[in-house]
């Protein structure tokens, strides 16, 4: 898969994930309905598309190629474990920081990008530690190198729906306290 295809695929998946989150999870409706609390936000969807095209797709295209060069094909459980752990520790945290920073820059109502990163990246990292090791083990063990970006984008539809959801709402005070792991 080429870099451009990876970006386009990620943009598509992130767009679908955000639209699904807005309509199915947040119960938003198209403008014109006065009987609903929230309306669909096409600009929010566009921000996710931009992040998918210009950050997610290229970032994981290059980092998965790097992991393949470093560890070779995952033909055994120890290699799968090494790739999965390396991805979770070395690849995932910088991506979360970059993604929440990028979203903060793109969002017109975000006036403190570092605070946004501090608020959301630790929460997403903890959730990702439950979700991604399983998804990446499958990726490294069973998906060919040429299909990895597509697989990750597909698994990422669920994950990006989660990111869209947490990025769009203000956490409750008890959530803030539970994830207040960074120094003030």
mmCIF file of C-alpha atoms in Angstrom:
data_model
loop_
_atom_site.group_PDB
_atom_site.id
_atom_site.type_symbol
_atom_site.label_atom_id
_atom_site.label_comp_id
_atom_site.label_asym_id
_atom_site.label_seq_id
_atom_site.Cartn_x
_atom_site.Cartn_y
_atom_site.Cartn_z
ATOM 1 C CA UNK A 1 0.000 0.000 0.000
ATOM 2 C CA UNK A 2 1.356 3.424 -0.884
ATOM 3 C CA UNK A 3 1.680 6.405 1.416
ATOM 4 C CA UNK A 4 -1.141 8.217 -0.396
ATOM 5 C CA UNK A 5 -3.449 5.203 -0.179
ATOM 6 C CA UNK A 6 -2.677 4.875 3.529
ATOM 7 C CA UNK A 7 -3.593 8.521 4.073
ATOM 8 C CA UNK A 8 -6.780 8.289 2.026
ATOM 9 C CA UNK A 9 -7.835 5.076 3.744
ATOM 10 C CA UNK A 10 -7.186 6.547 7.186
ATOM 11 C CA UNK A 11 -9.091 9.722 6.271
ATOM 12 C CA UNK A 12 -12.043 7.629 5.122
ATOM 13 C CA UNK A 13 -12.076 5.435 8.204
ATOM 14 C CA UNK A 14 -11.700 8.376 10.591
ATOM 15 C CA UNK A 15 -14.501 10.208 8.784
ATOM 16 C CA UNK A 16 -16.844 7.222 9.025
ATOM 17 C CA UNK A 17 -15.916 6.722 12.683
ATOM 18 C CA UNK A 18 -16.690 10.326 13.572
ATOM 19 C CA UNK A 19 -19.985 10.369 11.657
ATOM 20 C CA UNK A 20 -21.018 7.086 13.300
ATOM 21 C CA UNK A 21 -20.069 8.476 16.714
ATOM 22 C CA UNK A 22 -22.030 11.659 16.157
ATOM 23 C CA UNK A 23 -25.190 9.884 14.990
ATOM 24 C CA UNK A 24 -25.146 6.556 16.826
ATOM 25 C CA UNK A 25 -23.419 7.348 20.126
ATOM 26 C CA UNK A 26 -24.099 11.043 20.639
ATOM 27 C CA UNK A 27 -27.554 10.837 18.988
ATOM 28 C CA UNK A 28 -26.988 14.001 16.950
ATOM 29 C CA UNK A 29 -29.344 14.938 14.140
ATOM 30 C CA UNK A 30 -29.100 16.991 10.987
ATOM 31 C CA UNK A 31 -29.740 20.736 11.498
ATOM 32 C CA UNK A 32 -33.363 21.767 11.266
ATOM 33 C CA UNK A 33 -34.653 19.489 13.993
ATOM 34 C CA UNK A 34 -35.526 21.609 16.997
ATOM 35 C CA UNK A 35 -36.400 18.637 19.186
ATOM 36 C CA UNK A 36 -32.810 17.440 19.630
ATOM 37 C CA UNK A 37 -30.027 18.671 21.878
ATOM 38 C CA UNK A 38 -27.177 18.354 19.419
ATOM 39 C CA UNK A 39 -26.778 18.724 15.705
ATOM 40 C CA UNK A 40 -24.369 16.959 13.385
ATOM 41 C CA UNK A 41 -21.084 18.878 13.055
ATOM 42 C CA UNK A 42 -19.632 18.488 9.535
ATOM 43 C CA UNK A 43 -16.598 20.622 10.438
ATOM 44 C CA UNK A 44 -15.708 18.173 13.207
ATOM 45 C CA UNK A 45 -15.943 15.349 10.669
ATOM 46 C CA UNK A 46 -13.677 17.337 8.335
ATOM 47 C CA UNK A 47 -11.066 17.768 11.056
ATOM 48 C CA UNK A 48 -10.962 13.991 11.553
ATOM 49 C CA UNK A 49 -10.586 13.502 7.792
ATOM 50 C CA UNK A 50 -7.652 15.937 7.709
ATOM 51 C CA UNK A 51 -5.971 14.190 10.643
ATOM 52 C CA UNK A 52 -6.450 10.806 8.965
ATOM 53 C CA UNK A 53 -5.047 11.994 5.642
ATOM 54 C CA UNK A 54 -2.095 13.978 6.917
ATOM 55 C CA UNK A 55 -1.157 12.346 10.233
ATOM 56 C CA UNK A 56 -2.629 8.906 10.928
ATOM 57 C CA UNK A 57 -2.112 7.326 7.503
ATOM 58 C CA UNK A 58 1.455 8.570 6.941
ATOM 59 C CA UNK A 59 2.518 8.032 10.561
ATOM 60 C CA UNK A 60 1.464 4.404 10.735
ATOM 61 C CA UNK A 61 2.576 3.688 7.163
ATOM 62 C CA UNK A 62 6.122 4.641 8.152
ATOM 63 C CA UNK A 63 6.159 3.261 11.688
ATOM 64 C CA UNK A 64 4.856 -0.168 10.690
ATOM 65 C CA UNK A 65 7.468 -0.340 7.938
ATOM 66 C CA UNK A 66 10.093 0.569 10.540
ATOM 67 C CA UNK A 67 8.866 -2.200 12.872
ATOM 68 C CA UNK A 68 8.936 -4.684 9.975
ATOM 69 C CA UNK A 69 12.541 -3.759 9.162
ATOM 70 C CA UNK A 70 13.571 -3.940 12.811
ATOM 71 C CA UNK A 71 11.871 -7.213 13.715
ATOM 72 C CA UNK A 72 11.271 -8.881 10.347
ATOM 73 C CA UNK A 73 8.039 -10.722 9.589
ATOM 74 C CA UNK A 74 6.141 -11.894 12.633
ATOM 75 C CA UNK A 75 6.442 -15.630 12.126
ATOM 76 C CA UNK A 76 6.614 -16.579 15.798
ATOM 77 C CA UNK A 77 4.939 -15.563 19.037
ATOM 78 C CA UNK A 78 8.102 -13.890 20.408
ATOM 79 C CA UNK A 79 8.385 -11.668 17.303
ATOM 80 C CA UNK A 80 4.674 -10.803 17.489
ATOM 81 C CA UNK A 81 5.122 -9.890 21.164
ATOM 82 C CA UNK A 82 8.196 -7.734 20.436
ATOM 83 C CA UNK A 83 6.421 -5.852 17.665
ATOM 84 C CA UNK A 84 3.275 -5.372 19.736
ATOM 85 C CA UNK A 85 5.158 -4.132 22.807
ATOM 86 C CA UNK A 86 7.396 -1.869 20.715
ATOM 87 C CA UNK A 87 4.378 -0.389 18.995
ATOM 88 C CA UNK A 88 2.534 0.183 22.272
ATOM 89 C CA UNK A 89 5.505 1.813 23.995
ATOM 90 C CA UNK A 90 7.404 3.610 21.222
ATOM 91 C CA UNK A 91 4.849 4.327 18.469
ATOM 92 C CA UNK A 92 1.483 4.835 20.173
ATOM 93 C CA UNK A 93 2.246 7.554 22.795
ATOM 94 C CA UNK A 94 3.859 10.011 20.327
ATOM 95 C CA UNK A 95 0.942 9.478 17.959
ATOM 96 C CA UNK A 96 -1.587 10.352 20.690
ATOM 97 C CA UNK A 97 0.308 13.515 21.581
ATOM 98 C CA UNK A 98 0.517 14.501 17.912
ATOM 99 C CA UNK A 99 -3.139 13.670 17.249
ATOM 100 C CA UNK A 100 -4.580 15.576 20.210
ATOM 101 C CA UNK A 101 -2.236 18.489 19.463
ATOM 102 C CA UNK A 102 -3.328 18.538 15.835
ATOM 103 C CA UNK A 103 -7.011 18.334 16.778
ATOM 104 C CA UNK A 104 -6.515 21.179 19.250
ATOM 105 C CA UNK A 105 -4.896 23.331 16.576
ATOM 106 C CA UNK A 106 -7.719 22.591 14.134
ATOM 107 C CA UNK A 107 -10.538 23.200 16.632
ATOM 108 C CA UNK A 108 -11.648 26.836 16.710
ATOM 109 C CA UNK A 109 -12.708 26.683 20.372
ATOM 110 C CA UNK A 110 -9.485 25.125 21.719
ATOM 111 C CA UNK A 111 -7.357 27.834 23.288
ATOM 112 C CA UNK A 112 -4.899 25.651 25.199
ATOM 113 C CA UNK A 113 -3.469 22.808 23.123
ATOM 114 C CA UNK A 114 -1.038 21.554 25.814
ATOM 115 C CA UNK A 115 -3.924 21.324 28.311
ATOM 116 C CA UNK A 116 -5.949 19.356 25.747
ATOM 117 C CA UNK A 117 -3.080 16.902 25.284
ATOM 118 C CA UNK A 118 -2.631 16.569 29.038
ATOM 119 C CA UNK A 119 -6.358 15.986 29.500
ATOM 120 C CA UNK A 120 -6.947 13.402 26.765
ATOM 121 C CA UNK A 121 -3.698 11.622 25.888
ATOM 122 C CA UNK A 122 -3.327 9.707 29.210
ATOM 123 C CA UNK A 123 -6.972 8.558 29.056
ATOM 124 C CA UNK A 124 -6.580 7.439 25.456
ATOM 125 C CA UNK A 125 -3.294 5.705 26.248
ATOM 126 C CA UNK A 126 -4.862 3.631 29.051
ATOM 127 C CA UNK A 127 -7.802 2.656 26.843
ATOM 128 C CA UNK A 128 -5.415 1.918 23.991
ATOM 129 C CA UNK A 129 -3.398 -0.401 26.228
ATOM 130 C CA UNK A 130 -6.499 -2.576 26.457
ATOM 131 C CA UNK A 131 -7.512 -2.356 22.792
ATOM 132 C CA UNK A 132 -4.363 -2.143 20.673
ATOM 133 C CA UNK A 133 -2.175 -4.986 21.952
ATOM 134 C CA UNK A 134 -4.844 -7.452 20.853
ATOM 135 C CA UNK A 135 -5.444 -5.674 17.541
ATOM 136 C CA UNK A 136 -1.720 -5.348 16.852
ATOM 137 C CA UNK A 137 -0.998 -8.957 17.756
ATOM 138 C CA UNK A 138 -3.485 -9.991 15.090
ATOM 139 C CA UNK A 139 -1.964 -7.430 12.725
ATOM 140 C CA UNK A 140 1.620 -8.567 13.126
ATOM 141 C CA UNK A 141 0.797 -12.286 13.235
ATOM 142 C CA UNK A 142 -1.728 -12.649 10.426
ATOM 143 C CA UNK A 143 -1.803 -9.572 8.167
ATOM 144 C CA UNK A 144 0.661 -9.223 5.296
ATOM 145 C CA UNK A 145 2.868 -6.102 5.317
ATOM 146 C CA UNK A 146 0.957 -4.722 2.329
ATOM 147 C CA UNK A 147 -2.355 -5.010 4.153
ATOM 148 C CA UNK A 148 -1.334 -3.586 7.509
ATOM 149 C CA UNK A 149 -2.448 -0.005 6.934
ATOM 150 C CA UNK A 150 -5.862 -1.244 5.778
ATOM 151 C CA UNK A 151 -6.202 -3.580 8.753
ATOM 152 C CA UNK A 152 -5.166 -0.909 11.253
ATOM 153 C CA UNK A 153 -7.548 1.586 9.665
ATOM 154 C CA UNK A 154 -10.373 -0.947 9.906
ATOM 155 C CA UNK A 155 -9.645 -1.839 13.525
ATOM 156 C CA UNK A 156 -9.205 1.869 14.005
ATOM 157 C CA UNK A 157 -12.812 2.580 13.048
ATOM 158 C CA UNK A 158 -13.827 1.433 16.533
ATOM 159 C CA UNK A 159 -10.858 3.110 18.133
ATOM 160 C CA UNK A 160 -11.326 6.385 16.273
ATOM 161 C CA UNK A 161 -14.983 6.407 17.216
ATOM 162 C CA UNK A 162 -13.810 6.271 20.816
ATOM 163 C CA UNK A 163 -11.274 9.066 20.228
ATOM 164 C CA UNK A 164 -13.924 11.178 18.518
ATOM 165 C CA UNK A 165 -16.236 10.665 21.471
ATOM 166 C CA UNK A 166 -13.716 11.581 24.178
ATOM 167 C CA UNK A 167 -12.310 14.475 22.143
ATOM 168 C CA UNK A 168 -15.784 16.018 21.741
ATOM 169 C CA UNK A 169 -16.869 16.034 25.355
ATOM 170 C CA UNK A 170 -15.779 17.527 28.614
ATOM 171 C CA UNK A 171 -14.683 14.811 31.070
ATOM 172 C CA UNK A 172 -16.485 14.487 34.378
ATOM 173 C CA UNK A 173 -14.499 15.571 37.467
ATOM 174 C CA UNK A 174 -14.035 11.960 38.619
ATOM 175 C CA UNK A 175 -12.577 11.074 35.198
ATOM 176 C CA UNK A 176 -10.147 13.960 35.482
ATOM 177 C CA UNK A 177 -9.010 12.792 38.925
ATOM 178 C CA UNK A 178 -8.547 9.203 37.754
ATOM 179 C CA UNK A 179 -6.292 10.249 34.872
ATOM 180 C CA UNK A 180 -4.448 13.146 36.469
ATOM 181 C CA UNK A 181 -1.074 11.488 35.992
ATOM 182 C CA UNK A 182 0.913 14.387 34.573
ATOM 183 C CA UNK A 183 2.470 17.059 36.789
ATOM 184 C CA UNK A 184 0.728 20.412 37.013
#
